JSON list of C-alpha atoms in Angstrom, two decimals:
[
{"chain": "O", "resi": 294, "resn": "MET", "atom": "CA", "xyz": [33.43, 21.42, -16.35]},
{"chain": "O", "resi": 295, "resn": "PHE", "atom": "CA", "xyz": [35.18, 22.12, -13.04]},
{"chain": "O", "resi": 296, "resn": "LYS", "atom": "CA", "xyz": [32.33, 25.27, -12.42]},
{"chain": "O", "resi": 297, "resn": "ASN", "atom": "CA", "xyz": [29.55, 22.42, -13.44]},
{"chain": "O", "resi": 298, "resn": "ILE", "atom": "CA", "xyz": [30.60, 19.89, -10.89]},
{"chain": "O", "resi": 299, "resn": "LYS", "atom": "CA", "xyz": [31.14, 22.42, -7.95]},
{"chain": "O", "resi": 300, "resn": "PHE", "atom": "CA", "xyz": [27.28, 24.30, -8.63]},
{"chain": "O", "resi": 301, "resn": "THR", "atom": "CA", "xyz": [25.96, 20.63, -8.80]},
{"chain": "O", "resi": 302, "resn": "LEU", "atom": "CA", "xyz": [27.68, 19.45, -5.54]},
{"chain": "O", "resi": 303, "resn": "PHE", "atom": "CA", "xyz": [26.67, 22.98, -4.31]},
{"chain": "O", "resi": 304, "resn": "PHE", "atom": "CA", "xyz": [22.89, 21.86, -5.04]},
{"chain": "O", "resi": 305, "resn": "ILE", "atom": "CA", "xyz": [22.96, 18.96, -3.79]},
{"chain": "O", "resi": 306, "resn": "LEU", "atom": "CA", "xyz": [24.38, 19.82, -0.43]},
{"chain": "O", "resi": 307, "resn": "LEU", "atom": "CA", "xyz": [22.13, 22.74, -0.04]},
{"chain": "O", "resi": 308, "resn": "PHE", "atom": "CA", "xyz": [18.90, 20.16, -0.89]},
{"chain": "O", "resi": 309, "resn": "ILE", "atom": "CA", "xyz": [20.37, 17.74, 1.95]},
{"chain": "O", "resi": 310, "resn": "ILE", "atom": "CA", "xyz": [20.58, 20.32, 4.34]},
{"chain": "O", "resi": 311, "resn": "LYS", "atom": "CA", "xyz": [17.29, 21.47, 3.62]},
{"chain": "O", "resi": 312, "resn": "ASN", "atom": "CA", "xyz": [16.02, 18.10, 4.52]},
{"chain": "O", "resi": 313, "resn": "ILE", "atom": "CA", "xyz": [18.13, 17.62, 7.59]},
{"chain": "O", "resi": 314, "resn": "SER", "atom": "CA", "xyz": [16.76, 20.62, 8.93]},
{"chain": "O", "resi": 315, "resn": "PHE", "atom": "CA", "xyz": [13.25, 20.03, 7.68]},
{"chain": "O", "resi": 316, "resn": "ALA", "atom": "CA", "xyz": [13.49, 16.70, 9.66]},
{"chain": "O", "resi": 317, "resn": "ASN", "atom": "CA", "xyz": [14.92, 18.41, 12.66]},
{"chain": "O", "resi": 318, "resn": "ASP", "atom": "CA", "xyz": [11.94, 21.01, 12.53]},
{"chain": "O", "resi": 319, "resn": "SER", "atom": "CA", "xyz": [9.01, 18.55, 12.53]},
{"chain": "O", "resi": 320, "resn": "ASP", "atom": "CA", "xyz": [8.28, 19.31, 16.17]},
{"chain": "O", "resi": 321, "resn": "THR", "atom": "CA", "xyz": [7.26, 22.49, 14.82]},
{"chain": "O", "resi": 322, "resn": "LEU", "atom": "CA", "xyz": [4.91, 21.40, 11.75]},
{"chain": "O", "resi": 323, "resn": "SER", "atom": "CA", "xyz": [1.09, 22.14, 11.75]},
{"chain": "O", "resi": 324, "resn": "ASN", "atom": "CA", "xyz": [-1.29, 19.34, 11.87]},
{"chain": "O", "resi": 325, "resn": "LYS", "atom": "CA", "xyz": [-2.21, 19.92, 8.21]},
{"chain": "O", "resi": 326, "resn": "GLU", "atom": "CA", "xyz": [1.99, 20.28, 7.71]},
{"chain": "O", "resi": 327, "resn": "LEU", "atom": "CA", "xyz": [2.17, 16.81, 9.24]},
{"chain": "O", "resi": 328, "resn": "LEU", "atom": "CA", "xyz": [-0.57, 15.33, 7.20]},
{"chain": "O", "resi": 329, "resn": "LYS", "atom": "CA", "xyz": [0.72, 16.62, 4.23]},
{"chain": "O", "resi": 330, "resn": "TYR", "atom": "CA", "xyz": [4.42, 15.71, 4.81]},
{"chain": "O", "resi": 331, "resn": "ASN", "atom": "CA", "xyz": [3.19, 11.80, 5.84]},
{"chain": "O", "resi": 332, "resn": "CYS", "atom": "CA", "xyz": [0.62, 11.14, 3.16]},
{"chain": "O", "resi": 333, "resn": "SER", "atom": "CA", "xyz": [1.01, 13.40, 0.21]},
{"chain": "O", "resi": 334, "resn": "SER", "atom": "CA", "xyz": [4.16, 11.84, -1.36]},
{"chain": "O", "resi": 335, "resn": "CYS", "atom": "CA", "xyz": [1.88, 8.67, -2.38]},
{"chain": "O", "resi": 336, "resn": "HIS", "atom": "CA", "xyz": [-1.21, 10.06, -3.27]},
{"chain": "O", "resi": 337, "resn": "SER", "atom": "CA", "xyz": [-3.54, 13.08, -3.51]},
{"chain": "O", "resi": 338, "resn": "LEU", "atom": "CA", "xyz": [-4.72, 14.52, -0.35]},
{"chain": "O", "resi": 339, "resn": "ASN", "atom": "CA", "xyz": [-8.07, 15.01, -2.23]},
{"chain": "O", "resi": 340, "resn": "THR", "atom": "CA", "xyz": [-8.23, 11.37, -1.61]},
{"chain": "O", "resi": 341, "resn": "ILE", "atom": "CA", "xyz": [-7.93, 11.83, 2.20]},
{"chain": "O", "resi": 342, "resn": "TYR", "atom": "CA", "xyz": [-10.10, 14.77, 2.22]},
{"chain": "O", "resi": 343, "resn": "GLN", "atom": "CA", "xyz": [-13.16, 12.69, 0.76]},
{"chain": "O", "resi": 344, "resn": "GLN", "atom": "CA", "xyz": [-12.82, 9.96, 3.68]},
{"chain": "O", "resi": 345, "resn": "ARG", "atom": "CA", "xyz": [-14.96, 10.20, 6.36]},
{"chain": "O", "resi": 346, "resn": "LEU", "atom": "CA", "xyz": [-13.68, 7.30, 9.23]},
{"chain": "O", "resi": 347, "resn": "SER", "atom": "CA", "xyz": [-13.71, 7.18, 12.59]},
{"chain": "O", "resi": 348, "resn": "LYS", "atom": "CA", "xyz": [-10.69, 7.50, 14.77]},
{"chain": "O", "resi": 349, "resn": "GLU", "atom": "CA", "xyz": [-10.35, 3.67, 15.03]},
{"chain": "O", "resi": 350, "resn": "GLN", "atom": "CA", "xyz": [-10.32, 3.43, 11.13]},
{"chain": "O", "resi": 351, "resn": "TRP", "atom": "CA", "xyz": [-7.86, 6.12, 10.75]},
{"chain": "O", "resi": 352, "resn": "LYS", "atom": "CA", "xyz": [-5.83, 4.36, 12.66]},
{"chain": "O", "resi": 353, "resn": "GLU", "atom": "CA", "xyz": [-5.96, 0.99, 11.19]},
{"chain": "O", "resi": 354, "resn": "ILE", "atom": "CA", "xyz": [-5.32, 3.28, 7.53]},
{"chain": "O", "resi": 355, "resn": "ILE", "atom": "CA", "xyz": [-1.78, 4.51, 8.99]},
{"chain": "O", "resi": 356, "resn": "LEU", "atom": "CA", "xyz": [-1.14, 0.53, 10.49]},
{"chain": "O", "resi": 357, "resn": "LEU", "atom": "CA", "xyz": [-2.03, -0.40, 7.04]},
{"chain": "O", "resi": 358, "resn": "MET", "atom": "CA", "xyz": [0.16, 2.39, 5.53]},
{"chain": "O", "resi": 359, "resn": "TYR", "atom": "CA", "xyz": [3.01, 1.02, 7.27]},
{"chain": "O", "resi": 360, "resn": "SER", "atom": "CA", "xyz": [2.96, -2.49, 6.29]},
{"chain": "O", "resi": 361, "resn": "GLU", "atom": "CA", "xyz": [1.49, -2.68, 2.94]},
{"chain": "O", "resi": 362, "resn": "ASN", "atom": "CA", "xyz": [2.92, 0.82, 1.48]},
{"chain": "O", "resi": 363, "resn": "ASP", "atom": "CA", "xyz": [6.26, 1.08, 3.52]},
{"chain": "O", "resi": 364, "resn": "MET", "atom": "CA", "xyz": [5.26, 4.36, 4.76]},
{"chain": "O", "resi": 365, "resn": "PRO", "atom": "CA", "xyz": [8.08, 5.51, 7.31]},
{"chain": "O", "resi": 366, "resn": "LYS", "atom": "CA", "xyz": [6.95, 5.00, 10.42]},
{"chain": "O", "resi": 367, "resn": "MET", "atom": "CA", "xyz": [6.41, 7.99, 12.95]},
{"chain": "O", "resi": 368, "resn": "ILE", "atom": "CA", "xyz": [7.20, 8.16, 16.49]},
{"chain": "O", "resi": 369, "resn": "LYS", "atom": "CA", "xyz": [3.98, 7.51, 18.48]},
{"chain": "O", "resi": 370, "resn": "LYS", "atom": "CA", "xyz": [3.51, 11.27, 19.17]},
{"chain": "O", "resi": 371, "resn": "LYS", "atom": "CA", "xyz": [3.24, 12.32, 15.89]},
{"chain": "O", "resi": 372, "resn": "GLU", "atom": "CA", "xyz": [0.89, 9.37, 14.96]},
{"chain": "O", "resi": 373, "resn": "ASP", "atom": "CA", "xyz": [-1.46, 9.95, 17.52]},
{"chain": "O", "resi": 374, "resn": "ILE", "atom": "CA", "xyz": [-1.40, 13.73, 16.77]},
{"chain": "O", "resi": 375, "resn": "LEU", "atom": "CA", "xyz": [-2.11, 12.79, 12.79]},
{"chain": "O", "resi": 376, "resn": "ILE", "atom": "CA", "xyz": [-4.68, 10.35, 13.98]},
{"chain": "O", "resi": 377, "resn": "ASN", "atom": "CA", "xyz": [-6.60, 12.87, 16.07]},
{"chain": "O", "resi": 378, "resn": "TYR", "atom": "CA", "xyz": [-6.18, 15.40, 12.97]},
{"chain": "O", "resi": 379, "resn": "LEU", "atom": "CA", "xyz": [-7.71, 13.11, 10.81]},
{"chain": "O", "resi": 380, "resn": "ALA", "atom": "CA", "xyz": [-10.83, 11.91, 12.67]},
{"chain": "O", "resi": 381, "resn": "SER", "atom": "CA", "xyz": [-11.74, 15.34, 13.67]},
{"chain": "O", "resi": 382, "resn": "ASN", "atom": "CA", "xyz": [-11.26, 16.83, 10.55]},
{"chain": "O", "resi": 383, "resn": "TYR", "atom": "CA", "xyz": [-12.11, 13.87, 8.02]},
{"chain": "O", "resi": 384, "resn": "GLY", "atom": "CA", "xyz": [-14.24, 11.86, 10.33]},
{"chain": "O", "resi": 385, "resn": "ASN", "atom": "CA", "xyz": [-17.82, 10.45, 10.48]}
]
């Protein structure tokens, strides 16, 4: 029984450490990883790939995700990078 508890705690700790280090490495995420990290937890990336929106429309979508869907707010630099990536790759 004690081994099971230790085993479980080990994996919980490992999960926490992995997530902390991932959050700290967010500056090194590629643009596509930034998209995946911020958007795919709520819906399929195919939804995004099918869109053909302007830079301003992508910005409006991001703001909508913040206000309507409780998406965690990104720092401005990352938000701008994501919007530019979306407009360049999935723009009209």
